[in-house]
Short mmCIF file of C-alpha atoms in Angstrom, two decimals:
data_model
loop_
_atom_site.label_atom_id
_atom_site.label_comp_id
_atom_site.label_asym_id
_atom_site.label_seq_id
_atom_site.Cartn_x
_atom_site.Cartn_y
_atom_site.Cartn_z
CA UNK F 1 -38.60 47.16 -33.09
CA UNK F 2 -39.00 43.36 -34.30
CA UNK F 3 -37.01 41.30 -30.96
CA UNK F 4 -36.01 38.29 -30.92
CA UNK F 5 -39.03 36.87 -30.02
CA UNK F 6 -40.83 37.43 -33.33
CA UNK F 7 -37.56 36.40 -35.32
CA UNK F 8 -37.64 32.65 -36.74
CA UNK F 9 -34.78 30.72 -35.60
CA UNK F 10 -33.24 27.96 -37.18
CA UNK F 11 -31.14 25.22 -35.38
CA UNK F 12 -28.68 22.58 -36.91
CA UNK F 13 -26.51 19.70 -35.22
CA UNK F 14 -23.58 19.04 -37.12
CA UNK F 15 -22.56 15.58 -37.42
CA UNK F 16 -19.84 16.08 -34.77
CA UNK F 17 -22.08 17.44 -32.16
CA UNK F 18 -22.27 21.29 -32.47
CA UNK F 19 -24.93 23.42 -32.64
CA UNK F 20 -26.03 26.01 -34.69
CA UNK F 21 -28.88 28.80 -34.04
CA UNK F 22 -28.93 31.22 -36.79
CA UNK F 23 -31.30 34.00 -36.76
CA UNK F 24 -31.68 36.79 -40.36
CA UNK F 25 -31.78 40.27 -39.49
CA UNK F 26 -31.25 42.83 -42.51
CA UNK F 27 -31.77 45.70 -40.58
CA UNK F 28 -27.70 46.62 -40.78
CA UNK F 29 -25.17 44.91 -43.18
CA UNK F 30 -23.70 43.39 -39.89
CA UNK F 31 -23.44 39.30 -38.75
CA UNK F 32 -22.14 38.94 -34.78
CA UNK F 33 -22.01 35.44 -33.85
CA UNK F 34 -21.34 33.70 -30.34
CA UNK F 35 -19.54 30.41 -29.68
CA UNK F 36 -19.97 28.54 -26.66
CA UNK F 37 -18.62 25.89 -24.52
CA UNK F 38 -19.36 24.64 -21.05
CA UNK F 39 -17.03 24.78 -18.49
CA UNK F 40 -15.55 28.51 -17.49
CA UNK F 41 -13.92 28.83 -14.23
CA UNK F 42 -16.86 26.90 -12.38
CA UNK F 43 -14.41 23.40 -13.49
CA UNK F 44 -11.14 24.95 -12.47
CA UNK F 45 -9.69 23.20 -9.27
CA UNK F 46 -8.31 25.58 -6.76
CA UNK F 47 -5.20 24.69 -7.55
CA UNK F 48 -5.39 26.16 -10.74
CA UNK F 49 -7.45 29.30 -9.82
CA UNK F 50 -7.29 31.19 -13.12
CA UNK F 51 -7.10 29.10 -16.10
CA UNK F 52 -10.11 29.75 -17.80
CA UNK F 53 -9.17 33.36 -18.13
CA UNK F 54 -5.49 32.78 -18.53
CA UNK F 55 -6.29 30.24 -21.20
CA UNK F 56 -8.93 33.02 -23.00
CA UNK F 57 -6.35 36.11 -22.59
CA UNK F 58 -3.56 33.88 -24.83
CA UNK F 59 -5.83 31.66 -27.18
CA UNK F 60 -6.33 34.64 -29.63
CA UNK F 61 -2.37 35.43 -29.70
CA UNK F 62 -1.26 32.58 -31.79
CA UNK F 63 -2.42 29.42 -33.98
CA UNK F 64 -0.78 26.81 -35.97
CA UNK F 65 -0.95 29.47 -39.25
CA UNK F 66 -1.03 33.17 -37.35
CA UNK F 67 1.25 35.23 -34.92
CA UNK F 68 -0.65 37.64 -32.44
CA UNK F 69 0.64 40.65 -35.17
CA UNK F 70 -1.04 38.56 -37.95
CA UNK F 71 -4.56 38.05 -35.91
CA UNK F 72 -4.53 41.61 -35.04
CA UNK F 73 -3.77 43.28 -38.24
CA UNK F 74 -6.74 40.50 -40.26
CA UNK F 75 -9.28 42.02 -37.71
CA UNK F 76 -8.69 45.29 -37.78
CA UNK F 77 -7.69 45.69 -41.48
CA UNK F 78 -11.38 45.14 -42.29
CA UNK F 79 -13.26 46.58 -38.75
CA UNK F 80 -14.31 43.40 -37.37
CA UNK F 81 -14.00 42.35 -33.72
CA UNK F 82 -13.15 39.37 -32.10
CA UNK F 83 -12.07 37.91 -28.66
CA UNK F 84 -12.43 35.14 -26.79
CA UNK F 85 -13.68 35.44 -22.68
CA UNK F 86 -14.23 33.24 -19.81
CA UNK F 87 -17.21 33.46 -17.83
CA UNK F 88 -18.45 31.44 -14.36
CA UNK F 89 -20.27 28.84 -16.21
CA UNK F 90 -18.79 29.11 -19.86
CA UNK F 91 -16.05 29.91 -22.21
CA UNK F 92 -16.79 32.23 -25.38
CA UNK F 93 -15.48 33.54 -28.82
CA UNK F 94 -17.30 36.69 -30.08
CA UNK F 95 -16.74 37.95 -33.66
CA UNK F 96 -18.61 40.80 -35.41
CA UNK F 97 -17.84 42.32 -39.22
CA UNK F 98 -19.54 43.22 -42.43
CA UNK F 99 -21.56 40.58 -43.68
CA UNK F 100 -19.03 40.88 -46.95
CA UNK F 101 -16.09 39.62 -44.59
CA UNK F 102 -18.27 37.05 -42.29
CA UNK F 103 -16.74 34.09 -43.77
CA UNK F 104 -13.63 35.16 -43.74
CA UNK F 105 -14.20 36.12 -39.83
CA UNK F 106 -15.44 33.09 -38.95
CA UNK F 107 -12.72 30.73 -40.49
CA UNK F 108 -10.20 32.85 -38.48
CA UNK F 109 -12.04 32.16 -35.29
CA UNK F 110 -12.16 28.24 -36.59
CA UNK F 111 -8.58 28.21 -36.29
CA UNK F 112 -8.33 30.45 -33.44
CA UNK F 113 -10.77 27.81 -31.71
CA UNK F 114 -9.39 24.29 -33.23
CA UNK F 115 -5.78 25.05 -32.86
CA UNK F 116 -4.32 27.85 -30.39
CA UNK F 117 -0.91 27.91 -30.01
CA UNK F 118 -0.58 29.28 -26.98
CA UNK F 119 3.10 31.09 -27.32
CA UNK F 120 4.99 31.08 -24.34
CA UNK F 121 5.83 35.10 -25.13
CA UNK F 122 2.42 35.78 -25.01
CA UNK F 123 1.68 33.24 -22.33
CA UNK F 124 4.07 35.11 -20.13
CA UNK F 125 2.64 38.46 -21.34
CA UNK F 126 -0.86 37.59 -20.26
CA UNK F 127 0.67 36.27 -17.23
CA UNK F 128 1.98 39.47 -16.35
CA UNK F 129 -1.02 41.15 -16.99
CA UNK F 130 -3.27 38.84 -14.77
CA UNK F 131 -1.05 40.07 -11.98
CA UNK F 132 -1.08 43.58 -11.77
CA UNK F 133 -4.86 42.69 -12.66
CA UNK F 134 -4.51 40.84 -9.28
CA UNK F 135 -2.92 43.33 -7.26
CA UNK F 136 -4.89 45.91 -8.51
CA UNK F 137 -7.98 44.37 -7.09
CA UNK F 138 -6.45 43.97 -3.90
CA UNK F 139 -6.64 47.89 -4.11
CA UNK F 140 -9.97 48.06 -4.40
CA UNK F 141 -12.24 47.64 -1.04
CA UNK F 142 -15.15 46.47 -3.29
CA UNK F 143 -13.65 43.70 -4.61
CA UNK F 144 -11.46 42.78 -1.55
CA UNK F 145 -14.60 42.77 0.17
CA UNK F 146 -16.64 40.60 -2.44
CA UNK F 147 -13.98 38.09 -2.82
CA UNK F 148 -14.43 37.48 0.81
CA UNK F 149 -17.67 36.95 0.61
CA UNK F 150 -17.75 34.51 -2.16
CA UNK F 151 -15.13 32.44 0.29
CA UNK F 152 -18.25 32.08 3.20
CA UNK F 153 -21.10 31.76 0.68
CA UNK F 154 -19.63 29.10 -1.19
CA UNK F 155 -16.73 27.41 1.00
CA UNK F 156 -15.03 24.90 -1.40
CA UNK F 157 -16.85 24.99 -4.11
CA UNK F 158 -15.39 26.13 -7.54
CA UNK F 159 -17.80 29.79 -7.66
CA UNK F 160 -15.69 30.60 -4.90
CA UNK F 161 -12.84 31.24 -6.65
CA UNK F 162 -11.78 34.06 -7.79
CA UNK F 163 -11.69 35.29 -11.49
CA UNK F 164 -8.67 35.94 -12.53
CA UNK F 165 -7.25 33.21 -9.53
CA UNK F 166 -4.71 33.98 -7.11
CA UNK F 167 -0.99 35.64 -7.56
CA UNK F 168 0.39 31.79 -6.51
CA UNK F 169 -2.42 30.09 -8.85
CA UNK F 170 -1.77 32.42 -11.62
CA UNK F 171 2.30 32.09 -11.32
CA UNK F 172 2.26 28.27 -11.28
CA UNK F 173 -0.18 28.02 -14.45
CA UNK F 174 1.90 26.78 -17.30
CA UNK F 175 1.78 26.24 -21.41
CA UNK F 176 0.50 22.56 -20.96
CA UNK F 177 -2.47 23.70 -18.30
CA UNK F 178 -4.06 25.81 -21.16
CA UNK F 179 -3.14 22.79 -23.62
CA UNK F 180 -5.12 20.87 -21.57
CA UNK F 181 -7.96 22.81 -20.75
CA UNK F 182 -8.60 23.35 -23.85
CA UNK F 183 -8.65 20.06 -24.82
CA UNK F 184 -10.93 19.25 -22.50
CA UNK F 185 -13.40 21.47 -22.75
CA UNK F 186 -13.94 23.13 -25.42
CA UNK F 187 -15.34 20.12 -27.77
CA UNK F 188 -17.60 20.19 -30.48
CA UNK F 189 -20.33 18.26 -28.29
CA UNK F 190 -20.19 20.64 -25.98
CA UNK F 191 -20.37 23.60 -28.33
CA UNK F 192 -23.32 25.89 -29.22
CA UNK F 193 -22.59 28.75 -31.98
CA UNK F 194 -25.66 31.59 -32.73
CA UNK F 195 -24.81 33.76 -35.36
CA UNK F 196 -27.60 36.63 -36.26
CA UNK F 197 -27.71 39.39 -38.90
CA UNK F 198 -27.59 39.27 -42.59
CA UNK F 199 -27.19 35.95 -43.76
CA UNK F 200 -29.87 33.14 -44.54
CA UNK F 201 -29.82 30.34 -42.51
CA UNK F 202 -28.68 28.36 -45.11
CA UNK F 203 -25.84 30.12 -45.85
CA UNK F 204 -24.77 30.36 -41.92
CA UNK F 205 -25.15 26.77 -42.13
CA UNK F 206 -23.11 26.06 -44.66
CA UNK F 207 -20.24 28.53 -43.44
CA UNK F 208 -20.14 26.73 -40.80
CA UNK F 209 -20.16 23.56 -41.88
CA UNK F 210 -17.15 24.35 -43.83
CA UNK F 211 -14.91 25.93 -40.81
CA UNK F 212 -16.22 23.25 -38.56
CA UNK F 213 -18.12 20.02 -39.42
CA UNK F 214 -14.63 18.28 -40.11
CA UNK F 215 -13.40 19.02 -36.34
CA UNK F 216 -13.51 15.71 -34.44
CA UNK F 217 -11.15 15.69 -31.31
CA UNK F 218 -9.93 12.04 -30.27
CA UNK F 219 -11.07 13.12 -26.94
CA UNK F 220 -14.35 12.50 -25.68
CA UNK F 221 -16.22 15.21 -23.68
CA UNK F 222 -16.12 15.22 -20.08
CA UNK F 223 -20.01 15.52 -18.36
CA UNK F 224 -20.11 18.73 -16.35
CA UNK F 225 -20.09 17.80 -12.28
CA UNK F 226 -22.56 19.66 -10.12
CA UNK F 227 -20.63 20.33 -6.85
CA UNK F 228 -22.41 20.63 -3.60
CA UNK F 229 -22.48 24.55 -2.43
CA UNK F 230 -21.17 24.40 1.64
CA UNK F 231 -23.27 27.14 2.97
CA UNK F 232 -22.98 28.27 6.29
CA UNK F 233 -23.81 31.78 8.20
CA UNK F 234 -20.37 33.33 9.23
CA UNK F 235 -18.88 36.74 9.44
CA UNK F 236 -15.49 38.38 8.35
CA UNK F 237 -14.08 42.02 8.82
CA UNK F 238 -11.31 42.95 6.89
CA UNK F 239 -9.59 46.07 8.56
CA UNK F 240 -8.15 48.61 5.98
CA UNK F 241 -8.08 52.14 7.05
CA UNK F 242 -10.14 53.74 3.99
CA UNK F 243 -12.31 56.63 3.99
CA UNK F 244 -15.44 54.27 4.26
CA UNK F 245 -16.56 51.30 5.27
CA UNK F 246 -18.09 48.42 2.43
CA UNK F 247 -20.54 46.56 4.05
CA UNK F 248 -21.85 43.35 1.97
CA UNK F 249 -24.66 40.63 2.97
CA UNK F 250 -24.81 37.62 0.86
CA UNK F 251 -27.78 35.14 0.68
CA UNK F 252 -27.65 31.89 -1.23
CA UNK F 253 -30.07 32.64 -4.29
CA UNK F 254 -31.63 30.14 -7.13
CA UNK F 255 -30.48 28.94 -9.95
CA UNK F 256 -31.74 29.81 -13.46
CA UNK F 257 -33.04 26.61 -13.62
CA UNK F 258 -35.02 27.16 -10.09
CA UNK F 259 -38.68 28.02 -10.62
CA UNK F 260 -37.61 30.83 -7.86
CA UNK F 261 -35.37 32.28 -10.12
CA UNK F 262 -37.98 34.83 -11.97
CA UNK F 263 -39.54 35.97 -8.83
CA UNK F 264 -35.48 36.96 -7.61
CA UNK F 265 -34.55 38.88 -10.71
CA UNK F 266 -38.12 40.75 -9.50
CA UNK F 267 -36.36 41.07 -6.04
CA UNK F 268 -33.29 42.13 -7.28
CA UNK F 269 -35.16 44.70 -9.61
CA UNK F 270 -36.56 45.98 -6.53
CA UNK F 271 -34.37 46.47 -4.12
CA UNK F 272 -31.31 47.09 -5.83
CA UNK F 273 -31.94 48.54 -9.94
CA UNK F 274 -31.41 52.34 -10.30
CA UNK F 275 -32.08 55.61 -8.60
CA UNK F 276 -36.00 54.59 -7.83
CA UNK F 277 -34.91 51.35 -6.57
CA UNK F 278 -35.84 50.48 -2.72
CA UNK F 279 -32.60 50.45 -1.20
CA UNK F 280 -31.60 53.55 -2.74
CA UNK F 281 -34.43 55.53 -1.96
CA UNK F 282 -34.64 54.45 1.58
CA UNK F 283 -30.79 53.79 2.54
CA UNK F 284 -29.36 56.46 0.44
CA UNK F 285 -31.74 59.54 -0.74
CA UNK F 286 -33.72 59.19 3.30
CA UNK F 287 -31.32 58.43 5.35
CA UNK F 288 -28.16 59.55 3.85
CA UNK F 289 -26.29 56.34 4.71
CA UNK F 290 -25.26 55.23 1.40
CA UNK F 291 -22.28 56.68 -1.04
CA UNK F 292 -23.53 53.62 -3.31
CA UNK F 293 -25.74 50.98 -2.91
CA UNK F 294 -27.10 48.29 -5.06
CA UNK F 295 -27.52 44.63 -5.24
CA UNK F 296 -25.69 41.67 -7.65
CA UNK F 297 -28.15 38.43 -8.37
CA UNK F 298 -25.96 37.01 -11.34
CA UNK F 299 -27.70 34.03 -13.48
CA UNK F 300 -25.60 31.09 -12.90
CA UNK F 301 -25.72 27.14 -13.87
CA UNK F 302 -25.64 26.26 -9.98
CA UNK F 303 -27.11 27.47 -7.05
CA UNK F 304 -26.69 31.40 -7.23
CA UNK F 305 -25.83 34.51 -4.68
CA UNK F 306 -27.73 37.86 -3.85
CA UNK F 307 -25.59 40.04 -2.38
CA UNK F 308 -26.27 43.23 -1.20
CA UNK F 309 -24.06 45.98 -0.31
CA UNK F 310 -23.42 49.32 0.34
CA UNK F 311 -20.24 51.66 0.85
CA UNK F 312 -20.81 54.11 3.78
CA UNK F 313 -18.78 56.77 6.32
CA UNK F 314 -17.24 54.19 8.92
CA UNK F 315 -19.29 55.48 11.68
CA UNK F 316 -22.49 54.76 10.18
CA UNK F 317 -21.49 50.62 9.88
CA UNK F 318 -23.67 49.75 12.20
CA UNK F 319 -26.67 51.24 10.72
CA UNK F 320 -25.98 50.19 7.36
CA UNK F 321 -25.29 46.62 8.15
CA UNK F 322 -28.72 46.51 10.05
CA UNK F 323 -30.57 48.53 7.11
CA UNK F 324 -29.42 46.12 4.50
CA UNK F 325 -30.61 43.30 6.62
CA UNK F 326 -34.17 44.43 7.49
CA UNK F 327 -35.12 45.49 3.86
CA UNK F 328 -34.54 42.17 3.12
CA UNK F 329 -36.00 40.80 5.91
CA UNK F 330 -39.20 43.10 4.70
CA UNK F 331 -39.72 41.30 1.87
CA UNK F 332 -40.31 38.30 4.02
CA UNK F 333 -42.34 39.54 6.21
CA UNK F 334 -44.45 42.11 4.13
CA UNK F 335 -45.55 41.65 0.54
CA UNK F 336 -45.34 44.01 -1.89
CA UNK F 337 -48.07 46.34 -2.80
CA UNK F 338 -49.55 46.42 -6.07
CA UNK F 339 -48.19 49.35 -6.99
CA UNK F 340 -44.34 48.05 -6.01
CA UNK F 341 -44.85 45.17 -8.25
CA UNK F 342 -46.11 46.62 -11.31
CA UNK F 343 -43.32 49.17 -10.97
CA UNK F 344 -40.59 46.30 -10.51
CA UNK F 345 -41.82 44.34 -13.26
CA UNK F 346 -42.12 47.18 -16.05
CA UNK F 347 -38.79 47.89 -15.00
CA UNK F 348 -36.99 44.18 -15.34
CA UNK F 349 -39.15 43.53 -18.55
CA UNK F 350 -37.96 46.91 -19.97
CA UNK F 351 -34.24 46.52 -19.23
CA UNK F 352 -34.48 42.92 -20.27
CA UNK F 353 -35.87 43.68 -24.40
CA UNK F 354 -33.66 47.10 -24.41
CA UNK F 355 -30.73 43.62 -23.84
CA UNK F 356 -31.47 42.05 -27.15
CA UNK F 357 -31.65 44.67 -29.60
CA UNK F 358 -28.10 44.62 -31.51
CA UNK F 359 -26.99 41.12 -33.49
CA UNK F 360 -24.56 40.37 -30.48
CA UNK F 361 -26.52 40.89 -27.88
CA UNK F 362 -29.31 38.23 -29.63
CA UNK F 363 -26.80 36.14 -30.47
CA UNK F 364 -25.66 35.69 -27.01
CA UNK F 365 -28.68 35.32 -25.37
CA UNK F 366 -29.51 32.48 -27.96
CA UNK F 367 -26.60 30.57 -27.47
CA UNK F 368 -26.57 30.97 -23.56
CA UNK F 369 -29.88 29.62 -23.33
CA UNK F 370 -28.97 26.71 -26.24
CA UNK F 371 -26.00 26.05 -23.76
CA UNK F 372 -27.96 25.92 -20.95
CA UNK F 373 -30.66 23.64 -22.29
CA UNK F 374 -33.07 25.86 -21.69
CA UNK F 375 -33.54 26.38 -25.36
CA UNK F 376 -34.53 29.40 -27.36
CA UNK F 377 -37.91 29.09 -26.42
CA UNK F 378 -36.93 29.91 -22.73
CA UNK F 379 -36.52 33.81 -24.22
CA UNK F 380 -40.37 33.90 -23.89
CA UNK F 381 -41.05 31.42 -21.21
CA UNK F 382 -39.28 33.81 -18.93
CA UNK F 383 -41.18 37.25 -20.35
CA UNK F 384 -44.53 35.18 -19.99
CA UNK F 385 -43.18 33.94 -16.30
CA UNK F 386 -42.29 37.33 -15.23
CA UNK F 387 -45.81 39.01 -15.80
CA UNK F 388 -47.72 36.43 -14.08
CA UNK F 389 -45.77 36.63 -10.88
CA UNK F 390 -47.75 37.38 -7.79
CA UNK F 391 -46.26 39.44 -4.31
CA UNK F 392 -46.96 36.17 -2.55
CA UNK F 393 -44.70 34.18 -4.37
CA UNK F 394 -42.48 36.82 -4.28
CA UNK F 395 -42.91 37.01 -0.34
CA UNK F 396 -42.29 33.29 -0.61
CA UNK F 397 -38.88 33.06 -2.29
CA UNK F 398 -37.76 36.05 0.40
CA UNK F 399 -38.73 33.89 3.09
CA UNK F 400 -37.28 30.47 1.61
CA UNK F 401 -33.78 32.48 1.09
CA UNK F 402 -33.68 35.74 3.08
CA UNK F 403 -32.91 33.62 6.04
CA UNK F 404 -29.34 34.24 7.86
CA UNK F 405 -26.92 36.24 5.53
CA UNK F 406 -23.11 35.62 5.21
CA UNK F 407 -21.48 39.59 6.06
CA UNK F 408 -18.11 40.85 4.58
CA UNK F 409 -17.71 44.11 5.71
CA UNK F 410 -14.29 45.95 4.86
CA UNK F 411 -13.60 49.15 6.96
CA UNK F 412 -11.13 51.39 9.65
CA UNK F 413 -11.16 51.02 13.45
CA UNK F 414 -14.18 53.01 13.99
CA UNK F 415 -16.23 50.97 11.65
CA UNK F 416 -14.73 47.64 13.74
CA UNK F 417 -15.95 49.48 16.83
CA UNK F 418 -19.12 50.08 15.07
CA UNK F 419 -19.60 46.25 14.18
CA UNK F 420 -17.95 44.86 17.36
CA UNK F 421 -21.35 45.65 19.65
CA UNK F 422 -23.34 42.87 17.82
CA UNK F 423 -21.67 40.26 19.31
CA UNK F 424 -21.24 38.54 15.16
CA UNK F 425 -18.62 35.61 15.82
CA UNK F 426 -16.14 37.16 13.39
CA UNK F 427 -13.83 36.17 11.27
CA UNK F 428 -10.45 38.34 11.19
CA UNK F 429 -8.36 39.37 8.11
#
């Protein structure tokens, strides 16, 4: 299979800032492009906890020319997709069809991106939705227990909120906060499009050029603001009486940007990737602890999280809080055998080509790294990284990080009882 890695790339600037990546694949009679913008929720004050995805959920259900009905029924009359999504660190449209129907595609998502209309019908729709989105969350000890933790690993800054924000957030968010957001943000000098599949270049160049080149908001740009994480070792136990207990340890983890970063993904590989991985294997398929278990090292703009966790009976808390904690302590303190390493990086290599073989998945990954500044060539910088990574520097990065964890654990009376005897300076909730 040819990857992206032995496709040419082409990149444009349009004269109003944007950039283009455009990558030919004939393979299928498919195009999938990607358009990008900084900000996401990681610029959303607290106050407003939610607008990013509010402000995705209702910018495809109306523009200056098209109703929701009318947006729905162009897309599907012809089998393409298309949707727009917030993430942490950026805000996205995605569009796939026919190559025969691209253009049409993309002038739709033009106006879709230029000019929402943001109804209040569907406003208050999406609204609606966000909440029982909410509330069902708050049904879920998983996610009860992770939004916890993101509240002690980052304390005020903006990766601490949640996704979808807050029931009083959400409620309070009005027509003119997604006006403005999107004014603010998404701007063609902040904006990085990748389309890939069958169409030249040229031809993507021109396409876009046509739904785009004359879009030049009387706004400037704002600069992104990098906001200082407020780290600090604490506790909290969230009594629910559920069958069993979640127990969660979260370490402050690099950035992608951090030259620590490749030697984590190897960590997380390790410890927390599939039925072979460590914590599995020892935690679960030894000593029976685990119902699940598993780790979550996302790739973020700022400083990062690793977060391990593990949902257990409630009288085995104890045990599972400490087994979390010395596996990662082991990494610190013992370096991984030959043997471990080779396994964890044919592992994270495979997973990460069997990520770029479709048009969208290339796509994205070319305009995430565009976005990021990284550039395309980062795509083998990173593959070329990964192999040459040693256990010491591996043993390093534990050592630098794996230092005093943040704990969310989520769990009945027993499981308190359980916790209680080591003497953690808890937070209750």
């Amino acid at each position: 299979m040819v990857t992206l890695l032995q496709r040419q790339h082409h990149r444009f600037v349009l004269r109003n800032g944007m950039v283009l990546l455009a990558v030919e694949n004939n393979a299928a009679d498919i195009v999938a492009a990607r358009c990008f913008c900084h900000g996401g929720a990681a610029v959303e004050p607290p106050q407003k906890a939610g607008l990013a995805h509010l402000t995705a959920s209702v910018m495809t259900k109306g523009t200056a020319q098209h109703s929701s009905l009318d947006i729905a029924e162009r897309v599907e009359a012809i089998g393409a997709s298309l949707g727009t999504e917030a993430n942490t660190d950026y805000f996205a449209l995605s569009l796939k069809t026919i190559t025969t129907d691209f253009a049409e595609m993309l002038h739709l998502g033009a106006q879709i991106w230029r000019e929402p209309s943001f109804p209040m019908a569907e406003l208050e729709l999406e609204r609606k939705l966000t909440l029982q989105g909410i509330r069902s969350q708050k049904e879920r000890p998983l996610s009860v227990a992770y939004e916890k933790l993101q509240h002690l690993l980052y304390g005020n800054h903006p990766y601490s909120l949640p996704s979808l924000g807050t029931e009083a957030t959400v409620r309070n968010l009005s027509q003119a906060d997604l006006q403005q957001y999107h004014q603010t943000y998404l701007h063609p000098q902040q904006m990085v499009m990748s389309i890939t599949g069958k169409i030249t270049p040229l031809q993507a160049q021109a396409m876009v050029e046509e739904a785009f080149g004359d879009w030049h908001p009387e706004q400037p740009p704002i600069p992104l603001s990098i906001t200082p994480r407020q780290f600090q070792p604490q506790a909290i136990f969230t009594q629910q009486p559920t069958q069993q207990a979640i127990i969660m340890l979260g370490y402050p983890a690099p950035s992608i940007y951090d030259p620590d970063y490749g030697a984590f993904k190897l960590i997380n590989t390790y410890l927390g990737s599939g039925l072979s991985s460590r914590l599995f294997v020892e935690l679960r398929e030894k000593r029976g602890l685990a119902y699940e278990v598993s780790t979550i090292f996302p790739a973020r703009r700022q400083s990062s999280q690793f977060v391990t966790y593990m949902g257990t009976a409630p009288h085995n808390a104890l045990d599972a809080l400490q087994g979390l904690k010395d596996e990662c302590e082991r990494l610190a303190a013992q370096p991984l055998s030959d043997h471990e390493l080779d396994v964890a990086k044919g592992k994270l290599l495979g997973q990460y080509a069997l990520g770029k073989q479709t048009n969208s998945q290339i796509a994205h990954v070319m305009g995430w790294y565009e976005l990021l500044g990284l550039g395309v060539e980062f795509d083998q910088q990173f593959t070329e990284h990964l192999s040459q990574i040693s256990a010491a520097q591996i043993q390093e990065a534990a050592q630098k990080y794996f230092v005093a964890p943040v704990v969310s654990c989520l769990g009945s009376e027993v499981a308190l009882a359980q916790l209680s005897s080591l003497g953690l300076d808890w937070q209750m909730s």
